[in-house]
Tab-separated table of C-alpha atoms in Angstrom:
chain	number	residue	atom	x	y	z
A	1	UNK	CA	-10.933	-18.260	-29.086
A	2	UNK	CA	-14.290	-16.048	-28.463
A	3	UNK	CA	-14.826	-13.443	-26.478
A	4	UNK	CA	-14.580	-14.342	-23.016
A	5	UNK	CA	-17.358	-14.229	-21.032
A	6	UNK	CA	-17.648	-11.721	-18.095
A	7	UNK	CA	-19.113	-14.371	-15.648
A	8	UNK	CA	-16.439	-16.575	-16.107
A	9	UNK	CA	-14.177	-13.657	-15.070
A	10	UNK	CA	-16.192	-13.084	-12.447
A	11	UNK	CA	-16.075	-17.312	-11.706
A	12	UNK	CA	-12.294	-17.121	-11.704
A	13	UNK	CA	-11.652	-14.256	-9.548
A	14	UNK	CA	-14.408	-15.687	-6.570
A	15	UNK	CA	-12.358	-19.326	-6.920
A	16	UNK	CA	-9.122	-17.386	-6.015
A	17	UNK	CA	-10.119	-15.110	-3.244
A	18	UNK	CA	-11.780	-17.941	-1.300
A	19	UNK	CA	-10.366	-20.937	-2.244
A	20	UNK	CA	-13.081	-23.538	-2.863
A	21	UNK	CA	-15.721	-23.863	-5.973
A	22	UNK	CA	-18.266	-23.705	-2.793
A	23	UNK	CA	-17.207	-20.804	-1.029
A	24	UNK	CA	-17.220	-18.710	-5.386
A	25	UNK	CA	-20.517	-19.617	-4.959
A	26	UNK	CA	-21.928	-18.564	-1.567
A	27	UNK	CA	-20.160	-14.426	-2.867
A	28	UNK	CA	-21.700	-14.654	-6.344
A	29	UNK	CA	-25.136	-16.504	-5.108
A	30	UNK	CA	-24.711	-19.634	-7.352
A	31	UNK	CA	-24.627	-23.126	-6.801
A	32	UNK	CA	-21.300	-24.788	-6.842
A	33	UNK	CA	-21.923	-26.910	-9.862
A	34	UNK	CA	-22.799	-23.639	-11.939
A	35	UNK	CA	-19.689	-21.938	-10.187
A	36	UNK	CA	-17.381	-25.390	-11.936
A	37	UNK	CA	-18.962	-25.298	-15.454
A	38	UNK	CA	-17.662	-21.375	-15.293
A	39	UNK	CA	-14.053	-22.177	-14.531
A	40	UNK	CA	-14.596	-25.174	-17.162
A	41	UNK	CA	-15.774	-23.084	-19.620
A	42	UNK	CA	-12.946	-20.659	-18.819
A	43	UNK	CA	-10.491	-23.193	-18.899
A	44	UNK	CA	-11.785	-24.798	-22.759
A	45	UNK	CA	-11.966	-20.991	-23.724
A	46	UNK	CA	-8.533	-20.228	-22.843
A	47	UNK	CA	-6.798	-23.656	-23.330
A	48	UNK	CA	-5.509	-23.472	-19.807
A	49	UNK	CA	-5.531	-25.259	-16.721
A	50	UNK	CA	-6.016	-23.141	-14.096
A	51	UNK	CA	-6.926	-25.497	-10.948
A	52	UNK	CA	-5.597	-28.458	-9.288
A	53	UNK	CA	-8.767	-29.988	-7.512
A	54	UNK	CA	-8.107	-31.439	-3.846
A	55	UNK	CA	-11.688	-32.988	-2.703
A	56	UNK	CA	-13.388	-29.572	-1.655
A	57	UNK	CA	-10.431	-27.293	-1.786
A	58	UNK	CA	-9.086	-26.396	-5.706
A	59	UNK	CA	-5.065	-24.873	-6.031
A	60	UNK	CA	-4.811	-22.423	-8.648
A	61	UNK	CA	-2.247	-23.706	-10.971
A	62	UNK	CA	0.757	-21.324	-12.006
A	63	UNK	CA	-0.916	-20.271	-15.267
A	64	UNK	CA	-3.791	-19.374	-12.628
A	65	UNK	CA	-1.740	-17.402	-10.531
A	66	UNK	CA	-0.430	-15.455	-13.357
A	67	UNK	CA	-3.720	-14.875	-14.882
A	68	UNK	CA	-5.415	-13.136	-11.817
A	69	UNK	CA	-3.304	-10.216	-11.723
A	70	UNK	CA	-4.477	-9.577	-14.935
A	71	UNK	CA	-7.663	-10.274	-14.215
A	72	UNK	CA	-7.629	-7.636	-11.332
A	73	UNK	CA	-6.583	-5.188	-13.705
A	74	UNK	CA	-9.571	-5.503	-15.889
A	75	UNK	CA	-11.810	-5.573	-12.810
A	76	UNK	CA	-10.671	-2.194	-11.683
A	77	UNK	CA	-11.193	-0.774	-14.969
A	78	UNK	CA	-14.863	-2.040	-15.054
A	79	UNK	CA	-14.747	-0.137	-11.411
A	80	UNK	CA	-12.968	3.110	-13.280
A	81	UNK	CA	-15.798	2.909	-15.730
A	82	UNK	CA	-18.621	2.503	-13.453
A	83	UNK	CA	-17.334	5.386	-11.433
A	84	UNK	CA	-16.511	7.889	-14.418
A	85	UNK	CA	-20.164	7.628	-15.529
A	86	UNK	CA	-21.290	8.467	-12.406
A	87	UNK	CA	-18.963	11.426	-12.297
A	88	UNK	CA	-20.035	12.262	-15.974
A	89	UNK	CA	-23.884	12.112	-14.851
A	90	UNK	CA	-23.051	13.983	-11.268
A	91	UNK	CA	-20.276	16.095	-12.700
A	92	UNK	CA	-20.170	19.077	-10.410
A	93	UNK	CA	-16.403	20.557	-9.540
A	94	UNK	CA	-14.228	17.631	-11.528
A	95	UNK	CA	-12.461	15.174	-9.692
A	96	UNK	CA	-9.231	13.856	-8.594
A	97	UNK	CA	-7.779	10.487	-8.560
A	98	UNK	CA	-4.977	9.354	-5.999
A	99	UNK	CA	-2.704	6.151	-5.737
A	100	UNK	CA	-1.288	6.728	-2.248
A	101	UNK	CA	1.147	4.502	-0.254
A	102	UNK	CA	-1.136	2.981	2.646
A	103	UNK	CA	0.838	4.673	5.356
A	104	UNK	CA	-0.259	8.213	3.970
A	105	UNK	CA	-4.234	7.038	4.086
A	106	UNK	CA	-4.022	6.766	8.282
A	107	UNK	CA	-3.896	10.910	8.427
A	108	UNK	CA	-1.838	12.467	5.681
A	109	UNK	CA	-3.355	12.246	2.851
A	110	UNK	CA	-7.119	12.396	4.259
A	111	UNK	CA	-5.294	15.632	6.176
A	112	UNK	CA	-4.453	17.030	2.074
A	113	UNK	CA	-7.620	16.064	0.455
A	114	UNK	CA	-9.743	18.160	3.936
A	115	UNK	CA	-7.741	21.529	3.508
A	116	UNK	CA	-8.266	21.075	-0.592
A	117	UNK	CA	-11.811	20.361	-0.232
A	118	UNK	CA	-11.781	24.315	1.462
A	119	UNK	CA	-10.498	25.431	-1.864
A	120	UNK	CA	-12.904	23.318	-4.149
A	121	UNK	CA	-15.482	21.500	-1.943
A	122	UNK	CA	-17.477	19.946	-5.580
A	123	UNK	CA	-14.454	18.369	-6.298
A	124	UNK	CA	-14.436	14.204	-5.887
A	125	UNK	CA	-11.944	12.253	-4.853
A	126	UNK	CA	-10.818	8.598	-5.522
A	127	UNK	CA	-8.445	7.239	-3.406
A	128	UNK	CA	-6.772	3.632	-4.198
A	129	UNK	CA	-4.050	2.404	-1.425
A	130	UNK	CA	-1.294	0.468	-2.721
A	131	UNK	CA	2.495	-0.377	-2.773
A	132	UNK	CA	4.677	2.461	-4.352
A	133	UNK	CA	6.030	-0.256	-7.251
A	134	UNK	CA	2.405	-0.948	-8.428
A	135	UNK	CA	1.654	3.150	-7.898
A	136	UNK	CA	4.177	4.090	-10.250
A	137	UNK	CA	3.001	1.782	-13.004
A	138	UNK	CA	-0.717	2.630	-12.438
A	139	UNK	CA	0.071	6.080	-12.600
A	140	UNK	CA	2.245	5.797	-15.720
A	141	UNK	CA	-0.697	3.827	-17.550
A	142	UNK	CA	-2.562	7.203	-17.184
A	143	UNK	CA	-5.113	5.046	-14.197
A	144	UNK	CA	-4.593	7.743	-12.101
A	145	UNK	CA	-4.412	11.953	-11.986
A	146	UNK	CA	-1.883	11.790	-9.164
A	147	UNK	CA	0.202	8.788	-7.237
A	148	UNK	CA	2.478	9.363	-3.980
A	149	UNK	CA	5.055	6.929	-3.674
A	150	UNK	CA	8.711	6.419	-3.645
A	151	UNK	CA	10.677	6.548	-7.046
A	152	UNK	CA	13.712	4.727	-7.051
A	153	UNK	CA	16.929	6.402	-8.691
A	154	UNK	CA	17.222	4.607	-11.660
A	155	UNK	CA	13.456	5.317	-12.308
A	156	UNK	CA	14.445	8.138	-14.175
A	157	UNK	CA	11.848	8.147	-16.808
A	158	UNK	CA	9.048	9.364	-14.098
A	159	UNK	CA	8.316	12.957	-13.817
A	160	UNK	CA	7.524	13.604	-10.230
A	161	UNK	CA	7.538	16.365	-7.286
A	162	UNK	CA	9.786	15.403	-3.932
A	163	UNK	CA	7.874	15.382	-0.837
A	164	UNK	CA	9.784	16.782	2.594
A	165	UNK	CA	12.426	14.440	3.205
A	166	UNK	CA	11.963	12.376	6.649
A	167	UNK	CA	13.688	9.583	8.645
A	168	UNK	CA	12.922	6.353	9.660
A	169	UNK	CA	11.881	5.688	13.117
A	170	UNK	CA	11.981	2.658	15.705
A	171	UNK	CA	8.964	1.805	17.456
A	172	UNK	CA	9.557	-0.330	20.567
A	173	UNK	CA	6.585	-2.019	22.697
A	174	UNK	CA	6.223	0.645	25.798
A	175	UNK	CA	7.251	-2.007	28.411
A	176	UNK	CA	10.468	-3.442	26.222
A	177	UNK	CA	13.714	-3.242	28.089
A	178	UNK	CA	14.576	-1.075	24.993
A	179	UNK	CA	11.884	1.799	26.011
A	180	UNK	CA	14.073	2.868	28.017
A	181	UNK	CA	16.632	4.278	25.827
A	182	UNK	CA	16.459	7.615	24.250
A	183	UNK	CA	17.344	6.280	20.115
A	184	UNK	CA	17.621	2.985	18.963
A	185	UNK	CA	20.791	1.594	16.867
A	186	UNK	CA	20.825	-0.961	14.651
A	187	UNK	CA	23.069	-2.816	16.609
A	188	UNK	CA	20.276	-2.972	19.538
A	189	UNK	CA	18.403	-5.249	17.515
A	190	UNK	CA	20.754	-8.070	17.591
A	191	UNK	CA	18.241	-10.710	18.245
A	192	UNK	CA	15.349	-8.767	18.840
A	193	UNK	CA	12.046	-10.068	17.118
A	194	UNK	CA	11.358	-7.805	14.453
A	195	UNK	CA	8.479	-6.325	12.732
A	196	UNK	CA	9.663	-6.664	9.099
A	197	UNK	CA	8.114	-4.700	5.594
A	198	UNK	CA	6.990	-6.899	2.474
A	199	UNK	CA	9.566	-7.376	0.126
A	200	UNK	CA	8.776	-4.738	-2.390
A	201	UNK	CA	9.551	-1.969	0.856
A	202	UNK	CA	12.235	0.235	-0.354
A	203	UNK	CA	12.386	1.129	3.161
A	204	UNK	CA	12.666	-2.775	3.902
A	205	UNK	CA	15.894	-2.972	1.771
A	206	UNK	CA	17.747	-0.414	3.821
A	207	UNK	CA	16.810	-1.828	7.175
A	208	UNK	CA	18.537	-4.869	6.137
A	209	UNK	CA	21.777	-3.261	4.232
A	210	UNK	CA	21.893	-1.716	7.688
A	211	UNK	CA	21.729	-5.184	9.822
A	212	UNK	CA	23.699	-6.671	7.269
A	213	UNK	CA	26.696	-3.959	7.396
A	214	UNK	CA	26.395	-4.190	11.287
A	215	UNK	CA	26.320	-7.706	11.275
A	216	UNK	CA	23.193	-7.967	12.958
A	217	UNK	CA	20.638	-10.876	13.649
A	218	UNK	CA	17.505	-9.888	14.249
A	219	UNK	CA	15.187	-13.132	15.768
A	220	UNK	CA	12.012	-13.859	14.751
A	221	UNK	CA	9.438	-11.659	12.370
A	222	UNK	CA	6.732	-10.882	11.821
A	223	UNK	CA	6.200	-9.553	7.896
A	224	UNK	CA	3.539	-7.335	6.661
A	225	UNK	CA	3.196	-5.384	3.502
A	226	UNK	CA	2.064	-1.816	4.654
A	227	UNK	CA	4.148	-0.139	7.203
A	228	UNK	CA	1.102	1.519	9.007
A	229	UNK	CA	-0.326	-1.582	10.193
A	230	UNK	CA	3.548	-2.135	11.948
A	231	UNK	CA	2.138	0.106	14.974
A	232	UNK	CA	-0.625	-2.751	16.021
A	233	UNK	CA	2.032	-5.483	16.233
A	234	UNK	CA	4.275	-3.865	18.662
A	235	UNK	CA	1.592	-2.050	20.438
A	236	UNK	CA	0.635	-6.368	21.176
A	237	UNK	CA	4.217	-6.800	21.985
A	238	UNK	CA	5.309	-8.948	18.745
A	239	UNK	CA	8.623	-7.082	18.133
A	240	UNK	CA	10.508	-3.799	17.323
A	241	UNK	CA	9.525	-2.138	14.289
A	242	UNK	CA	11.760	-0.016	12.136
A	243	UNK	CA	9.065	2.014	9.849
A	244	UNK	CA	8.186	6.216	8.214
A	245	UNK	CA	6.770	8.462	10.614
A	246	UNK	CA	3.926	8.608	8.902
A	247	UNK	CA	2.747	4.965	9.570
A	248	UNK	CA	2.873	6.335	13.268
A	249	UNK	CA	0.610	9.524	13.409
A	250	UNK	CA	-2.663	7.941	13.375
A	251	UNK	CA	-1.795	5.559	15.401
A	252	UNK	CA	-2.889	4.145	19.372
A	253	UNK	CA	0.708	4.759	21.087
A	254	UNK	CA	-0.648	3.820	24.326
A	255	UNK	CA	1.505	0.589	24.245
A	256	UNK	CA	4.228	1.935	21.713
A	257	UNK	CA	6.916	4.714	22.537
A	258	UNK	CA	8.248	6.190	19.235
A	259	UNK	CA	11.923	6.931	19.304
A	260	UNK	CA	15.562	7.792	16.513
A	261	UNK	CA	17.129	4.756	15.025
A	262	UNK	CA	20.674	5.301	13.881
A	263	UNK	CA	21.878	5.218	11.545
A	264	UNK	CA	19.924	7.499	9.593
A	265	UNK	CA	18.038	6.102	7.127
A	266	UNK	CA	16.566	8.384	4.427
A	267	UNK	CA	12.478	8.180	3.687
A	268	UNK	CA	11.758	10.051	0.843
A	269	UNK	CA	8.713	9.843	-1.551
A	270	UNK	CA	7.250	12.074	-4.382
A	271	UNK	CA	4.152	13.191	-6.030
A	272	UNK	CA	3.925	10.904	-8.933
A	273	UNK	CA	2.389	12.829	-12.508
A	274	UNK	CA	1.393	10.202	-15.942
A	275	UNK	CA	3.129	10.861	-19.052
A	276	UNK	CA	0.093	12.424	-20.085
A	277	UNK	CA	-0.940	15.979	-20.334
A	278	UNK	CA	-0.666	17.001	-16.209
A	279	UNK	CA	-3.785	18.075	-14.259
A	280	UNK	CA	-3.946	21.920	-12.545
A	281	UNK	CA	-6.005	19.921	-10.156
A	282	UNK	CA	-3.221	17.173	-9.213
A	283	UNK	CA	-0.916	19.546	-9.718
A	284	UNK	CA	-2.505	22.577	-6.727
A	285	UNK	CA	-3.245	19.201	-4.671
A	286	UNK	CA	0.404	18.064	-4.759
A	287	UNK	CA	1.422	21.364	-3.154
A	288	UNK	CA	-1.195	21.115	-0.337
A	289	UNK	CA	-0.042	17.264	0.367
A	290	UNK	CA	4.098	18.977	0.683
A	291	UNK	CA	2.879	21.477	3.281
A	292	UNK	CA	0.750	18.547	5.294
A	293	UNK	CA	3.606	16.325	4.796
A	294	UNK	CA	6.089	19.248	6.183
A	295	UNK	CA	3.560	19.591	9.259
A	296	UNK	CA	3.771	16.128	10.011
A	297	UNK	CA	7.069	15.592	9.680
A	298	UNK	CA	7.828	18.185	12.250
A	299	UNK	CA	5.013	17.002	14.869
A	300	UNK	CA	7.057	13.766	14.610
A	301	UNK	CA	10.383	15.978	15.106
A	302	UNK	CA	8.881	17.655	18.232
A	303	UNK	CA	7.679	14.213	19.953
A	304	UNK	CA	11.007	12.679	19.176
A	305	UNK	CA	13.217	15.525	20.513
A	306	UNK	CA	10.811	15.829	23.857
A	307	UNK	CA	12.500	12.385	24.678
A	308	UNK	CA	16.005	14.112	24.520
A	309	UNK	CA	15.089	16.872	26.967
């Protein structure tokens, strides 16, 4: 086999974001039939089949499927290239690169990375959002100075800094017959539509060991990967959301009141570090991101025991 060809990468991964030979061709400004030979070639090169065509639309086969997530990682290290030669021709105060859980990016982390940019205001940042099982192996592969996500106990190999421990809390849609109440137990959900994590949530696997130990039955949901976009759907009224605090603070609660859900459910995450030699900088940053995280936590605590009183 050759070396593959980087347009034919670049072929594959248009195919699989929209769906059609067509629509690969409108992003990369080709004509369809040059967009096919690509994913031909690709396909003789590699001795694969990669798609199933249905008249306009193609189906990426399973070797396909499989295939793009490697793919994606070799397009974000073109992207970590391309950005640490323009760090090495601008290189001013260093820089700092962060996999974050998406529900720190609504006001958390951006909260850290203001107050450090007092302390060293040359210093770039590069933030990547993602889920805390992909963090963890990004960080590990040395892709990243710094990750915040949640380590699970047997994950004992990872060398990482707890964050402030928090709680989970219940958001209800303000006009819900459940607004009323002052916390929110699991057993109030019995049938309640629900506003459900994506399956690689931590968080998502304790909301239903809870359920399931009450013997609960939620009703319809409603899933979605990161917990701060769980806010929008109740604020429309789709269902009760069980989520971190931090999914909540940056968030429209005109339509949404925010209140305890019992029973206690644990939400603790950590600064992440690579096997590699540790950076001061990731290291000083870490210890800004604890105090922010400590703030926020007790904002949270003040709003939720204001309901009480």
């Amino acid at each position: 086999m050759r070396t593959l060809n980087h347009r034919q990468l670049l072929g594959f991964r248009a195919v699989m974001v929209t769906g059609s030979m067509t629509g690969a061709g409108k992003i990369l400004h080709l004509s369809q039939p040059a967009v096919t030979r690509l994913i031909k070639d690709l396909e003789r090169e590699l001795d694969l089949p990669l798609f199933i065509r249905t008249g306009v639309a193609v189906k990426p086969t399973q070797q396909a499927l499989e295939l793009f997530r490697e793919v994606e990682r070799y397009f974000n290290g073109v992207d970590r290239i391309v950005e640490t030669a323009g760090y090495l021709r601008n290189r001013r105060g260093g820089r700092l690169r962060i996999a974050a859980m998406s529900t720190l990016s609504s006001r958390s982390l951006p909260e850290a990375i203001h107050r450090f940019k007092q302390i060293e205001p040359e210093l770039d940042f590069y933030v990547h959002s993602d889920t805390s099982h992909h963090i963890l192996d990004a960080v590990q592969r040395n892709e990243f100075d710094i990750g915040f996500g949640r380590v699970p106990a047997e994950r004992t190999d990872i060398e990482h800094l707890p964050m402030p421990t928090s709680s989970a809390i219940c958001l209800v849609p303000r006009h819900h017959r459940l607004a009323a109440k002052q916390s929110i137990s699991v057993t109030d959900l019995h049938r309640e539509q629900l506003i459900s994590l994506g399956t690689s949530s931590l968080l998502r696997l304790q909301i239903e060991a809870a359920l399931e130990s009450a013997g609960v039955r939620g009703g319809t949901v409603i899933q979605t990967l990161f917990s701060n976009t769980v806010p929008s759907y109740v604020a429309r009224g789709l269902g009760i959301g069980v989520t971190d605090i931090f999914s909540v603070l940056g968030a429209d609660r005109t339509n949404i009141v925010v209140r305890r859900f019992t029973p206690e459910l644990a939400f603790d995450f950590s600064a992440i570090y690579p096997r590699s030699e540790h950076s001061p900088l990731a290291i000083a940053f870490a210890r800004t991101m604890l105090n922010v995280v400590a703030n926020d936590i007790a904002e949270v605590e003040v709003a939720l025991q204001s309901v009480r009183s």
